[in-house]
PDB file of C-alpha atoms and ligand atoms in Angstrom:
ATOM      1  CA  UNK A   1       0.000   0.000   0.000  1.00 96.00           C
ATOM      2  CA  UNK A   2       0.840   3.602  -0.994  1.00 98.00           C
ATOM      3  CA  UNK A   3       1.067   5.737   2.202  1.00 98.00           C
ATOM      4  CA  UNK A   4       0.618   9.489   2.035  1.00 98.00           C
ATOM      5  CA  UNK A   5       0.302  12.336   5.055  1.00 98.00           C
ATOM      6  CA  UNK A   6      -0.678  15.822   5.174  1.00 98.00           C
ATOM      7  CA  UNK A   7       1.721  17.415   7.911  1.00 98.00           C
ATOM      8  CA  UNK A   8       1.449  20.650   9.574  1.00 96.00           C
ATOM      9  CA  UNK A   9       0.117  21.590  13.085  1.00 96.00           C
ATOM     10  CA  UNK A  10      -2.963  22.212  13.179  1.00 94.00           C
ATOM     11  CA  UNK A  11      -3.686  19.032  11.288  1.00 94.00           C
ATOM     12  CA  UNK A  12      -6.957  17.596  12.990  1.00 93.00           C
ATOM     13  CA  UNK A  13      -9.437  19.767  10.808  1.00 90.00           C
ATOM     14  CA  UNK A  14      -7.210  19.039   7.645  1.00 93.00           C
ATOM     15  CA  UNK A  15      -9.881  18.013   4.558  1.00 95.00           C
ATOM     16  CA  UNK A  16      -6.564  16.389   3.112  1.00 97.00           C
ATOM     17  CA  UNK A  17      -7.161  13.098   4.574  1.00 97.00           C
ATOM     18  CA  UNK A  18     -11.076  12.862   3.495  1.00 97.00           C
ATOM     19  CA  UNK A  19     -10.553  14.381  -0.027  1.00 98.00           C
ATOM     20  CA  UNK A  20      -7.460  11.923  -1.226  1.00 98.00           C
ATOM     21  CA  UNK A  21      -8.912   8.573   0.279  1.00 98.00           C
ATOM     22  CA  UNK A  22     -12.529   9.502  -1.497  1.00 98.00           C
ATOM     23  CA  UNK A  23      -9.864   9.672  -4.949  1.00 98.00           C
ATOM     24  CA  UNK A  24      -8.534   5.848  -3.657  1.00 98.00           C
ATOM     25  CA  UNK A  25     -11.323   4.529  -2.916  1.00 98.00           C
ATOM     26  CA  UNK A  26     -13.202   5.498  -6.704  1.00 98.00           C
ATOM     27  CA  UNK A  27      -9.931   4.786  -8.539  1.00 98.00           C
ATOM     28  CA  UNK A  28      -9.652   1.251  -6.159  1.00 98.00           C
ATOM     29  CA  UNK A  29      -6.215   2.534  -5.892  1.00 98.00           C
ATOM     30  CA  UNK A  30      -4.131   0.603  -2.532  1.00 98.00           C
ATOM     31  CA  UNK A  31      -3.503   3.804  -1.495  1.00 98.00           C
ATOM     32  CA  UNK A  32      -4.182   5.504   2.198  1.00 98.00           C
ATOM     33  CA  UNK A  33      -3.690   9.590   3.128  1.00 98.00           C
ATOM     34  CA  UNK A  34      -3.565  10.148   6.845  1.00 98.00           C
ATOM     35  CA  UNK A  35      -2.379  13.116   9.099  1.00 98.00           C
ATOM     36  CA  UNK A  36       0.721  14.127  11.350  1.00 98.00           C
ATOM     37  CA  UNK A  37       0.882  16.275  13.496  1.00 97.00           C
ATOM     38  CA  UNK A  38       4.471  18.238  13.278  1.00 97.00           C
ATOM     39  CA  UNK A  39       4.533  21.445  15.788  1.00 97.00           C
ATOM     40  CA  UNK A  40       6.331  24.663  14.785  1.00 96.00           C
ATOM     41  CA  UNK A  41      10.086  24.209  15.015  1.00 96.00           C
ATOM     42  CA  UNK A  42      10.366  20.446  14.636  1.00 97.00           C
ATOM     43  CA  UNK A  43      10.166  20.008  11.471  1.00 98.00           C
ATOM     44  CA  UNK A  44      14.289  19.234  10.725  1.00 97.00           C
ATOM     45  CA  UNK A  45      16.714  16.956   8.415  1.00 97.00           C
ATOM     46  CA  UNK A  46      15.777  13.686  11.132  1.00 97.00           C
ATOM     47  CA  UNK A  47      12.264  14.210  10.787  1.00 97.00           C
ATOM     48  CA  UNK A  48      11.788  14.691   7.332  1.00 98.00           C
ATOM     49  CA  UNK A  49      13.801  11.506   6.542  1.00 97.00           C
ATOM     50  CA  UNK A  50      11.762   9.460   8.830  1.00 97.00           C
ATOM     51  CA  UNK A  51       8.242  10.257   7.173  1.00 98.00           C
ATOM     52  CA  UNK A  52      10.276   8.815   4.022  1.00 98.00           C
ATOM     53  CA  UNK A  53      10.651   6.025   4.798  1.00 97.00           C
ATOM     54  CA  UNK A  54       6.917   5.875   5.415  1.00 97.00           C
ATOM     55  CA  UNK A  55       5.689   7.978   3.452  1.00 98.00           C
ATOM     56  CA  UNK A  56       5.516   7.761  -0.783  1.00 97.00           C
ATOM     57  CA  UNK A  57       4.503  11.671  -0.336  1.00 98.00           C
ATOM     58  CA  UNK A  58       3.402  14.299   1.654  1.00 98.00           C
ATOM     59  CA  UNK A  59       1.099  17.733   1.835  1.00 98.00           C
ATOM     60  CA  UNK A  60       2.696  20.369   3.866  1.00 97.00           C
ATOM     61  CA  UNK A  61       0.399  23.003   5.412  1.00 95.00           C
ATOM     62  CA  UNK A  62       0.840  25.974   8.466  1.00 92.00           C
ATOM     63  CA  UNK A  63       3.218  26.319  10.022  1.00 94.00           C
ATOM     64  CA  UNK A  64       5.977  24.202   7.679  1.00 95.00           C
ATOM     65  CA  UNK A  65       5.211  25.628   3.694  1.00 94.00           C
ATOM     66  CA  UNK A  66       8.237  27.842   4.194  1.00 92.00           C
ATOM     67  CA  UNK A  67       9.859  25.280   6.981  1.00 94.00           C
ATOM     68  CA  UNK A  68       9.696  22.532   4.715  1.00 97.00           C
ATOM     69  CA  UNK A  69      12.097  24.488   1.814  1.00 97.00           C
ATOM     70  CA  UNK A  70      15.780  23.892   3.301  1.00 97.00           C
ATOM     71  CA  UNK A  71      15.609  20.427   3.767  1.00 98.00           C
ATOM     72  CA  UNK A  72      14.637  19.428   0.307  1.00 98.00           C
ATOM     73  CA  UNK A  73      16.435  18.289  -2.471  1.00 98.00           C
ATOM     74  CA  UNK A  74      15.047  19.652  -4.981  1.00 98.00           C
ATOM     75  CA  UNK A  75      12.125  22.092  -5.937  1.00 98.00           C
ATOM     76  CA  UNK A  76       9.794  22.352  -8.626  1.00 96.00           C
ATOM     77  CA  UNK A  77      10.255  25.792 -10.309  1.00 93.00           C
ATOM     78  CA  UNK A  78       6.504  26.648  -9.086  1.00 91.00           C
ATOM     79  CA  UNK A  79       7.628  26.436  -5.286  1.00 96.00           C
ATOM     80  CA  UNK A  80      11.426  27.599  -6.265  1.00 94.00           C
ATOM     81  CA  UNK A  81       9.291  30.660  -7.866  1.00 92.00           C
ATOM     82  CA  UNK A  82       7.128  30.869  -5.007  1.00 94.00           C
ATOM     83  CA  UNK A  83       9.548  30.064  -2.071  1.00 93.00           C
ATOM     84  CA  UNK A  84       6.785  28.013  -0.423  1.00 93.00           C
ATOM     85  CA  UNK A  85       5.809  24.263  -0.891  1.00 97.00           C
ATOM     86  CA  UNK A  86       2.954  22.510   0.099  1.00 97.00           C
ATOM     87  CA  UNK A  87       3.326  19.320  -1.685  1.00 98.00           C
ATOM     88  CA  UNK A  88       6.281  16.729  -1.457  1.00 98.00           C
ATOM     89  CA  UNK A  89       6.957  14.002  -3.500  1.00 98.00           C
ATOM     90  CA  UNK A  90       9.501  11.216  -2.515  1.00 98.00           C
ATOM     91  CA  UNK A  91       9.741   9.093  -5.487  1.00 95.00           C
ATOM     92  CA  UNK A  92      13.175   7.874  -6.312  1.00 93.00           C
ATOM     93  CA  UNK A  93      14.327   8.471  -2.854  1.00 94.00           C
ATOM     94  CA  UNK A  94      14.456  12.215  -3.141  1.00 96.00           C
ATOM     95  CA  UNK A  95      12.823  14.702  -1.744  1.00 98.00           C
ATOM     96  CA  UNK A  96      11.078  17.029  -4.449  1.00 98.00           C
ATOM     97  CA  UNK A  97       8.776  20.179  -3.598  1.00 98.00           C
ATOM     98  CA  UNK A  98       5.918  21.829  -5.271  1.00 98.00           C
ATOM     99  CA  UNK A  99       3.568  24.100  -5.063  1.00 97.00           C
ATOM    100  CA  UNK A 100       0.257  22.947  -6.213  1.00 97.00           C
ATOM    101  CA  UNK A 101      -1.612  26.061  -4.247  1.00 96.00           C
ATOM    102  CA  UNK A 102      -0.890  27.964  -7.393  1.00 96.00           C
ATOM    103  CA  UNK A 103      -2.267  25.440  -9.961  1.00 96.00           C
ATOM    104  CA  UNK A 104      -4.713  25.192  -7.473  1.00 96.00           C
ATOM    105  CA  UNK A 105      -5.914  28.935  -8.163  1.00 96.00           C
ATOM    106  CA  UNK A 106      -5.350  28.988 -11.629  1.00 97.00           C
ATOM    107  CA  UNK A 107      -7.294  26.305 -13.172  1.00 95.00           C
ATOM    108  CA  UNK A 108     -10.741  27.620 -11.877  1.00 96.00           C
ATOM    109  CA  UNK A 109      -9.910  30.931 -12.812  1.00 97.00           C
ATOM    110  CA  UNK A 110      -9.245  29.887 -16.052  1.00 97.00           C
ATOM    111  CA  UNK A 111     -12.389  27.818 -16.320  1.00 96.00           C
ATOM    112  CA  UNK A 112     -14.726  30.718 -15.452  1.00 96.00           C
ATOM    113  CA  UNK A 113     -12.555  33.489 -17.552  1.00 97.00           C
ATOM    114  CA  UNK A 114     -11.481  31.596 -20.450  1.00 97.00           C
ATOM    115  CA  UNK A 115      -7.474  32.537 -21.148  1.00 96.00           C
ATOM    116  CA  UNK A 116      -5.705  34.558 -18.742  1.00 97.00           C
ATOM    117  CA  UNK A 117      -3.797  36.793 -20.547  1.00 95.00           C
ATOM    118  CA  UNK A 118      -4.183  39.775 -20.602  1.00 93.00           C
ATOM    119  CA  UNK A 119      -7.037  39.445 -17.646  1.00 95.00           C
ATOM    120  CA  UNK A 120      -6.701  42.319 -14.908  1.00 94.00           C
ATOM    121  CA  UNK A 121      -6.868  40.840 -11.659  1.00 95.00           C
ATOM    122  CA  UNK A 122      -7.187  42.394  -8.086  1.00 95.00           C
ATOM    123  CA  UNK A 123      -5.748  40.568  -5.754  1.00 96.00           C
ATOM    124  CA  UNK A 124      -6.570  40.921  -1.766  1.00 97.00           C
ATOM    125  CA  UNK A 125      -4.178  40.006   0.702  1.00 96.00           C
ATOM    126  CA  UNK A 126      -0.112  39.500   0.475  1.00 95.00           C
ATOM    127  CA  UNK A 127       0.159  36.337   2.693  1.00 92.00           C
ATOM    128  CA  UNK A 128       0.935  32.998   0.990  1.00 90.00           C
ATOM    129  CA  UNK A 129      -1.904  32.019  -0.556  1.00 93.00           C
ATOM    130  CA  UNK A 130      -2.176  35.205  -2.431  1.00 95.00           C
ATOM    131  CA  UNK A 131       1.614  34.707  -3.440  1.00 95.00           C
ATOM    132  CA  UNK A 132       0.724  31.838  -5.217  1.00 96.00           C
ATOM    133  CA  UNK A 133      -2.075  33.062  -6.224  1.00 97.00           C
ATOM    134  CA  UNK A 134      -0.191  36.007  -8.357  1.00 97.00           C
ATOM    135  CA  UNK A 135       2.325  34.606  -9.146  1.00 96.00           C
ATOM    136  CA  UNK A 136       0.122  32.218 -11.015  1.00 96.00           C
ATOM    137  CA  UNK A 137      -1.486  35.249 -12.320  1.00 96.00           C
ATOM    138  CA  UNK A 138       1.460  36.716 -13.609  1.00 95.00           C
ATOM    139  CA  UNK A 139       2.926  33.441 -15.222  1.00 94.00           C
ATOM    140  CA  UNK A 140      -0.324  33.665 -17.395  1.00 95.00           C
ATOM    141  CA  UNK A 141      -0.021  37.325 -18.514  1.00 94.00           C
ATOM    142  CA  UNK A 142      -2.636  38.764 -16.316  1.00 94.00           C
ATOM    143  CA  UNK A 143      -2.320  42.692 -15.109  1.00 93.00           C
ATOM    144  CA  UNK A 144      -2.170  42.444 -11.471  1.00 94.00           C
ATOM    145  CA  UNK A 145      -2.919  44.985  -8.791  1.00 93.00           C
ATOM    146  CA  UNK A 146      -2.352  43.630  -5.235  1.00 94.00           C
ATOM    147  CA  UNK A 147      -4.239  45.539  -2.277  1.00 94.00           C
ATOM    148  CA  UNK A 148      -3.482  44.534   1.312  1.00 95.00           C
ATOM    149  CA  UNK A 149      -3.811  45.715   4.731  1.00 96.00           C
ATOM    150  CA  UNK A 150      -0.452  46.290   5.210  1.00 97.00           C
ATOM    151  CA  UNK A 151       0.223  47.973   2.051  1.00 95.00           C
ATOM    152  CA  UNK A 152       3.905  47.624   2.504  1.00 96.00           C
ATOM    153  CA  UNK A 153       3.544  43.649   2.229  1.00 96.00           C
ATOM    154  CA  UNK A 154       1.212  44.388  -1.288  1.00 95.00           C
ATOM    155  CA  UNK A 155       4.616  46.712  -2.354  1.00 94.00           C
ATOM    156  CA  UNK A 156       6.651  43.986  -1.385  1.00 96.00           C
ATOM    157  CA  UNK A 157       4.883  41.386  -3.101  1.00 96.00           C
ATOM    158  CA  UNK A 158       4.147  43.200  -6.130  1.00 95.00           C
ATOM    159  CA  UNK A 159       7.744  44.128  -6.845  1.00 95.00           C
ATOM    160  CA  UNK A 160       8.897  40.617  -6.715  1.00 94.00           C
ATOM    161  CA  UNK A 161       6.083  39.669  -9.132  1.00 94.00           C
ATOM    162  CA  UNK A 162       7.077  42.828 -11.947  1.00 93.00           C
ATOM    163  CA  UNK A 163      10.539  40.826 -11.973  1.00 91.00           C
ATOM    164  CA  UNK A 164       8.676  38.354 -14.022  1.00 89.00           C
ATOM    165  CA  UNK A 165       9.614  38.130 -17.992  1.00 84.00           C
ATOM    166  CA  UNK A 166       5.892  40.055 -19.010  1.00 80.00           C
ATOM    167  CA  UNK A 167       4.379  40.368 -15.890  1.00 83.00           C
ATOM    168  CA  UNK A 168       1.695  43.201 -15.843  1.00 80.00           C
ATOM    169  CA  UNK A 169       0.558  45.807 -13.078  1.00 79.00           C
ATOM    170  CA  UNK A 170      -2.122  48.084 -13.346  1.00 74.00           C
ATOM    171  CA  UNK A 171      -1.410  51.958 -13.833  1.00 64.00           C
ATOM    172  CA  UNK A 172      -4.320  54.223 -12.783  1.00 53.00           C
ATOM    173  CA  UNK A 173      -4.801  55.756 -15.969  1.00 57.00           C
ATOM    174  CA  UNK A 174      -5.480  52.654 -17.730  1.00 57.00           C
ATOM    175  CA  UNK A 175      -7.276  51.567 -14.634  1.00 54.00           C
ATOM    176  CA  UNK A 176     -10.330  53.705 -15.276  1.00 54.00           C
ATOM    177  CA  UNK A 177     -10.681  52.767 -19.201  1.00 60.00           C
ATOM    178  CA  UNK A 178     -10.461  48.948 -18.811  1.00 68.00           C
ATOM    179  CA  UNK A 179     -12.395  47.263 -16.258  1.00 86.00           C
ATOM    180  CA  UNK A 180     -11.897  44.717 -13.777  1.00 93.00           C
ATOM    181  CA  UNK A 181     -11.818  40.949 -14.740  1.00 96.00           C
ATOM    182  CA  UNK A 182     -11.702  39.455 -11.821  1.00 97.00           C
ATOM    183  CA  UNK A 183     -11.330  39.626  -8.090  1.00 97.00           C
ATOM    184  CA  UNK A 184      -9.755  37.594  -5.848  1.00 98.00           C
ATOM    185  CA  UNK A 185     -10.229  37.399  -1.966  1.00 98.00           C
ATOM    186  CA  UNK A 186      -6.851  36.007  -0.569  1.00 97.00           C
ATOM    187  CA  UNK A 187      -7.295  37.120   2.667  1.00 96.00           C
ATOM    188  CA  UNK A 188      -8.654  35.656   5.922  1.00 94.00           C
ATOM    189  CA  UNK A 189     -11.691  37.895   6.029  1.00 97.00           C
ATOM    190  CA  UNK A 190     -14.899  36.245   6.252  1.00 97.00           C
ATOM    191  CA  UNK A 191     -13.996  32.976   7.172  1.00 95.00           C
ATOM    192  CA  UNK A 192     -16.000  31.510  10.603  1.00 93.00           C
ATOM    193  CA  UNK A 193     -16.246  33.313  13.182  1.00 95.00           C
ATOM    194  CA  UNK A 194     -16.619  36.597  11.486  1.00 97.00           C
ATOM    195  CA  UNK A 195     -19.075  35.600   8.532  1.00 97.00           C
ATOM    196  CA  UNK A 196     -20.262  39.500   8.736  1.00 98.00           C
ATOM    197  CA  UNK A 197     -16.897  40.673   7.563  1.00 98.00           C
ATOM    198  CA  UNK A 198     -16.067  41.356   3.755  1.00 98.00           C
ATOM    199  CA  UNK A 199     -12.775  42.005   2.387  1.00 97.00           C
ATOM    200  CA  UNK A 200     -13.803  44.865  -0.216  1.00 96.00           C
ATOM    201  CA  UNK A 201     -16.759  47.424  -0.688  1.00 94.00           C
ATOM    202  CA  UNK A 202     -19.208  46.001  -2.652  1.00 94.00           C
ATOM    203  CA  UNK A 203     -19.337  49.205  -4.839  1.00 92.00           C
ATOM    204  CA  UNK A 204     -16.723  47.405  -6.611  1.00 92.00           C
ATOM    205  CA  UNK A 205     -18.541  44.734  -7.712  1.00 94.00           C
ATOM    206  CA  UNK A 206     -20.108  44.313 -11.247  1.00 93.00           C
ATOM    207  CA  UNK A 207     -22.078  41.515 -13.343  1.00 95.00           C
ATOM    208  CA  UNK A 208     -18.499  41.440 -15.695  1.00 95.00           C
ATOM    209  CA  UNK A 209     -16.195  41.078 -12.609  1.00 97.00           C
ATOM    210  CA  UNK A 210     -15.879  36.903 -11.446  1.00 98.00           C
ATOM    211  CA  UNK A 211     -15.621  36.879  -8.058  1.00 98.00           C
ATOM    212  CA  UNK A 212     -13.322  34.361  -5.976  1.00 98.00           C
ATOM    213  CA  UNK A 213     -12.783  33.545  -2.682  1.00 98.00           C
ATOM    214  CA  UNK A 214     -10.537  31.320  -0.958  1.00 96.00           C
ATOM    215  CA  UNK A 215     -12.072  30.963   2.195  1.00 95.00           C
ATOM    216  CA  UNK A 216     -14.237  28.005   2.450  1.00 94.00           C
ATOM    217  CA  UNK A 217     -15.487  28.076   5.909  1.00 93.00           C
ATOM    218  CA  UNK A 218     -18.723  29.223   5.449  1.00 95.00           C
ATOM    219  CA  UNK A 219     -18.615  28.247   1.713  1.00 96.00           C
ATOM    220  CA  UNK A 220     -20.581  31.033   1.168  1.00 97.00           C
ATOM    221  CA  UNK A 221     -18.687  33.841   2.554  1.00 98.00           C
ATOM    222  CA  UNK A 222     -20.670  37.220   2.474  1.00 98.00           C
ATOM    223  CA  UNK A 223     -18.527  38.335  -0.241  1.00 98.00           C
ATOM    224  CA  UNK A 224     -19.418  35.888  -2.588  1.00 98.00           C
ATOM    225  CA  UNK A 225     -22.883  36.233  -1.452  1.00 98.00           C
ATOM    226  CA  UNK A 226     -22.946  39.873  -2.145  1.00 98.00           C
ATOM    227  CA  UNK A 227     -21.192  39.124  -5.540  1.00 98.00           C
ATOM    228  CA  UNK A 228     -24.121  36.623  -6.553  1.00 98.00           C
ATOM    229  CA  UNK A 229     -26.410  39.433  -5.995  1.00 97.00           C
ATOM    230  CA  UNK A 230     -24.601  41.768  -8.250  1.00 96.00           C
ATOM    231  CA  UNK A 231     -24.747  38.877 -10.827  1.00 97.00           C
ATOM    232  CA  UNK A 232     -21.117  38.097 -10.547  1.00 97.00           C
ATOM    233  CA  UNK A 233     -19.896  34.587 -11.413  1.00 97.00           C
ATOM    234  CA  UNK A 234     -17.991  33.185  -8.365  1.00 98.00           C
ATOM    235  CA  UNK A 235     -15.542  30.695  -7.590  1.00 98.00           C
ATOM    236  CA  UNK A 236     -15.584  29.158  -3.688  1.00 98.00           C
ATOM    237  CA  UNK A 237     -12.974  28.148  -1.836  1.00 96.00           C
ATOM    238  CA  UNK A 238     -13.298  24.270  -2.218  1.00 97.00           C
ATOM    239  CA  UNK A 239     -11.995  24.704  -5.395  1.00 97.00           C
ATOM    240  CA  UNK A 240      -8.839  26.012  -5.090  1.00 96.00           C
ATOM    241  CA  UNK A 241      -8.512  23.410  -2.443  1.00 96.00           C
ATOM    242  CA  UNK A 242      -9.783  20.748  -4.591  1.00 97.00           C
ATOM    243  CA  UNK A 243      -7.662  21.909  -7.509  1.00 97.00           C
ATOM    244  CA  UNK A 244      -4.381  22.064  -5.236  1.00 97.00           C
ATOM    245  CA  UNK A 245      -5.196  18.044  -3.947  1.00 98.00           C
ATOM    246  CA  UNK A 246      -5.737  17.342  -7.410  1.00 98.00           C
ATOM    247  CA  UNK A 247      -2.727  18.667  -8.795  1.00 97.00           C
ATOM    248  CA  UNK A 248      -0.500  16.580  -6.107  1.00 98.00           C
ATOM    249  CA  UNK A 249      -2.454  13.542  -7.094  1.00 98.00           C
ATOM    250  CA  UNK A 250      -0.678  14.036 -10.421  1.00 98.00           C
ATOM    251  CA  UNK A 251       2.189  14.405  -9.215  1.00 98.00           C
ATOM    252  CA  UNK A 252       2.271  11.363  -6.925  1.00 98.00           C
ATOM    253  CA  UNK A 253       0.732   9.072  -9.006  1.00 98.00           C
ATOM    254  CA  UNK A 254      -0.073  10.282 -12.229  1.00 98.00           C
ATOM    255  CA  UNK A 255      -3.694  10.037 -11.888  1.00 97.00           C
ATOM    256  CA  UNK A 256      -6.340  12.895 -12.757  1.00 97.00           C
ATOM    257  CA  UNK A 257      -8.300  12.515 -10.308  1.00 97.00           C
ATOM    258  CA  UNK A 258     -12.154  13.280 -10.121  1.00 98.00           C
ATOM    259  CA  UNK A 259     -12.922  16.517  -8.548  1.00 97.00           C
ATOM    260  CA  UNK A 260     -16.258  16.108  -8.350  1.00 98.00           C
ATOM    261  CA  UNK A 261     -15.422  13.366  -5.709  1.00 98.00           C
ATOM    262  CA  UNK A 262     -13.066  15.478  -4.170  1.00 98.00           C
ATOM    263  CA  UNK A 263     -15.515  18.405  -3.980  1.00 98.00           C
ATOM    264  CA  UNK A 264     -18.330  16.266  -2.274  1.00 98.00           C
ATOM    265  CA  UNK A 265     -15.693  14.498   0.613  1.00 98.00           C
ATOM    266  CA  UNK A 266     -15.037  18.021   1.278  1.00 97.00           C
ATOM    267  CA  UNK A 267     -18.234  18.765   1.711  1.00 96.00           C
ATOM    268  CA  UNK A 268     -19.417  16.157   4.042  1.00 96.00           C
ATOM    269  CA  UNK A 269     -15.919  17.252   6.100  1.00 93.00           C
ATOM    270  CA  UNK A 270     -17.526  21.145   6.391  1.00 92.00           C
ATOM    271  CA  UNK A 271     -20.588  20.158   7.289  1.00 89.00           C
ATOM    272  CA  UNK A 272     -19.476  17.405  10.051  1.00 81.00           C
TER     273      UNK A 272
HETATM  274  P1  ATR B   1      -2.152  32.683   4.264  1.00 92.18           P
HETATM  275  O1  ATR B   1      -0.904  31.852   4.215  1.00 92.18           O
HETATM  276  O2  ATR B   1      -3.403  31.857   4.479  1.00 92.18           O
HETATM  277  O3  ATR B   1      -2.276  33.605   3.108  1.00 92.18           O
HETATM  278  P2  ATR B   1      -1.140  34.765   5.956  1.00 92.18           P
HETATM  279  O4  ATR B   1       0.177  34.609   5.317  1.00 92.18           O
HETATM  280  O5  ATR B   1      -1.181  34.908   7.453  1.00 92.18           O
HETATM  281  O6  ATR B   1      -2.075  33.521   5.621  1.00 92.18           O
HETATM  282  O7  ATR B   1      -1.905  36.000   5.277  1.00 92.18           O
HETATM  283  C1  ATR B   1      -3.148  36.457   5.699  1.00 92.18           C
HETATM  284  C2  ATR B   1      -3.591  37.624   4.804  1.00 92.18           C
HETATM  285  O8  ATR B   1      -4.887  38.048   5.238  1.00 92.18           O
HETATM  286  C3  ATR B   1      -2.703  38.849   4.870  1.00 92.18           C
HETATM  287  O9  ATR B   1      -2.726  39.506   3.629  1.00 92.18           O
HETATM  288  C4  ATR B   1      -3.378  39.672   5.952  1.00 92.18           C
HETATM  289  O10 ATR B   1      -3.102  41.054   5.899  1.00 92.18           O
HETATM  290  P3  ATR B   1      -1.807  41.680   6.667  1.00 92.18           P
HETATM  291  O11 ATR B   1      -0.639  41.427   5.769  1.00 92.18           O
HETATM  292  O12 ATR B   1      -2.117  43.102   6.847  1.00 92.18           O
HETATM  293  O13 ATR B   1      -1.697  40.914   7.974  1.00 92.18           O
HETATM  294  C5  ATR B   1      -4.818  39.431   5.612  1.00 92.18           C
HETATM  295  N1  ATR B   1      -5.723  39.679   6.723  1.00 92.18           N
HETATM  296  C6  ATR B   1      -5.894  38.893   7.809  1.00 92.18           C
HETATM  297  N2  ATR B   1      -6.841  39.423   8.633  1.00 92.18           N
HETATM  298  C7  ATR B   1      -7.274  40.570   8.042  1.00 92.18           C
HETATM  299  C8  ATR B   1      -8.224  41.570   8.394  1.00 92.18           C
HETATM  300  N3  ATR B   1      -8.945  41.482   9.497  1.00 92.18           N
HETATM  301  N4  ATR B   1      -8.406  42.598   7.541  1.00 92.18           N
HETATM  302  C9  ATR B   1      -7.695  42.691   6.385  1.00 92.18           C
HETATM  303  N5  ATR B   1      -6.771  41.782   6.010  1.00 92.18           N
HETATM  304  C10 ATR B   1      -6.555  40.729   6.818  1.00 92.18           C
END
């Protein structure tokens, strides 16, 4: 049998586990996906090689995506890019990292908007899901703007991303001729316990802009329920966490793995 683990710490509510097994169990693979809990700080050269030799491969969530880097022996130019992995792949007795969190992002984007390029984006938030999130967004030619609390991390991020070959930013004159294509919440803002809170003013919001969300706890944040009223086409955050599980399950093993089944495990997870 196949063994695979998410670590991080927090791992107990991880929809890792539920999500990959549901894949297993409809491909009949021999294949299990359990969790382990790693605290902050112990997370080192010993431990890795232990879960290696019981492990085939691993997802990597708070506190260890940037933890995890160092003790790797190789990356994936996606989490080389991004200097964060959450997926780690063992085969051939090294230890490879990824990032799926950015494919993750990108393929429901591009399934609502069609091709990227050229698709202005507002971004909110400059932790690390919105790095991988633009950086995505820059790979494909889209004109980023980043917006963030603390605007300094948003100048931060955004100047690493313009050191892209073609990446795009927004300048305010061209701002107010073409409109928005898209907006993406990459914050923490709305997610359970403060469902009231929203991340932007809704006077922003338009029946051309696609709204997405990464938070998935409620699924429908008040965001994207605001959005749906302004006849905005929205994308929840199940997807991008579907679309990041399904993207390691290529990695690992090749497979393309149903996200409809990975959707629905995630579901019954949420609701308990
Ligand atoms: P993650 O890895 O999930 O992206 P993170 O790195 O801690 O988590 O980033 C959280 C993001 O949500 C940041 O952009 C943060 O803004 P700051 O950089 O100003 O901290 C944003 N965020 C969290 N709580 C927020 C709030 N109440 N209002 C606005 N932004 C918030």
């Amino acid at each position: 049998m196949k063994r695979f683990a998410v670590i991080g710490d927090p791992v107990e509510h991880s929809m890792s586990p539920a999500m990959h097994n549901a894949v297993f169990k409809k491909l009949k693979l021999d294949c299990s996906f359990g969790k382990v809990r790693v605290p902050k700080g112990k997370l080192d050269e010993k431990a890795l090689e232990k879960l290696k030799e019981e492990y085939i491969g691993l997802s990597v969530t708070i506190p260890h995506k940037l933890a995890v880097v160092p003790l790797l022996d190789k990356l994936d130019r996606s989490a080389e890019m991004i200097g964060a992995v959450n997926c780690v792949d063992f085969k051939g007795g090294k230890a490879k990292g990824y990032n799926t969190d950015m494919a993750g992002a990108i393929e429901p984007l591009k399934a609502k908007l069609g091709k990227l390029k050229g698709k202005k984006i507002l971004i909110l938030g400059a932790g690390g899901a919105a790095r991988a999130i633009a950086f995505g967004c820059a790979l494909e030619g889209c004109e980023i703007a980043i917006w963030n609390r603390t605007e300094s991390k948003a100048v931060e991020l955004m100047e690493e991303i313009m050191k892209i070959p073609g990446a795009e930013g927004w300048d305010s004159d061209e701002s107010a001729t073409k409109p928005l294509d898209a907006i993406i919440n990459a914050t923490s803002v709305g997610m359970h316990p403060k469902t009231e809170a929203i991340p932007i003013h809704e006077d922003f919001l338009g029946p051309d802009i696609t709204v997405m969300d990464i938070v998935y706890n409620p699924l429908e944040t008040k965001l994207l329920r605001i959005a749906r009223k302004h006849g905005c086409p929205t994308i929840d955050g199940l997807e991008m966490l579907v679309g990041q599980g399904a993207e390691a399950l290529k990695i690992w093993l090749g497979v393309d793995a149903p996200r409809d089944v990975m959707r629905k495990a995630a579901l019954k997870e949420l609701k308990g």
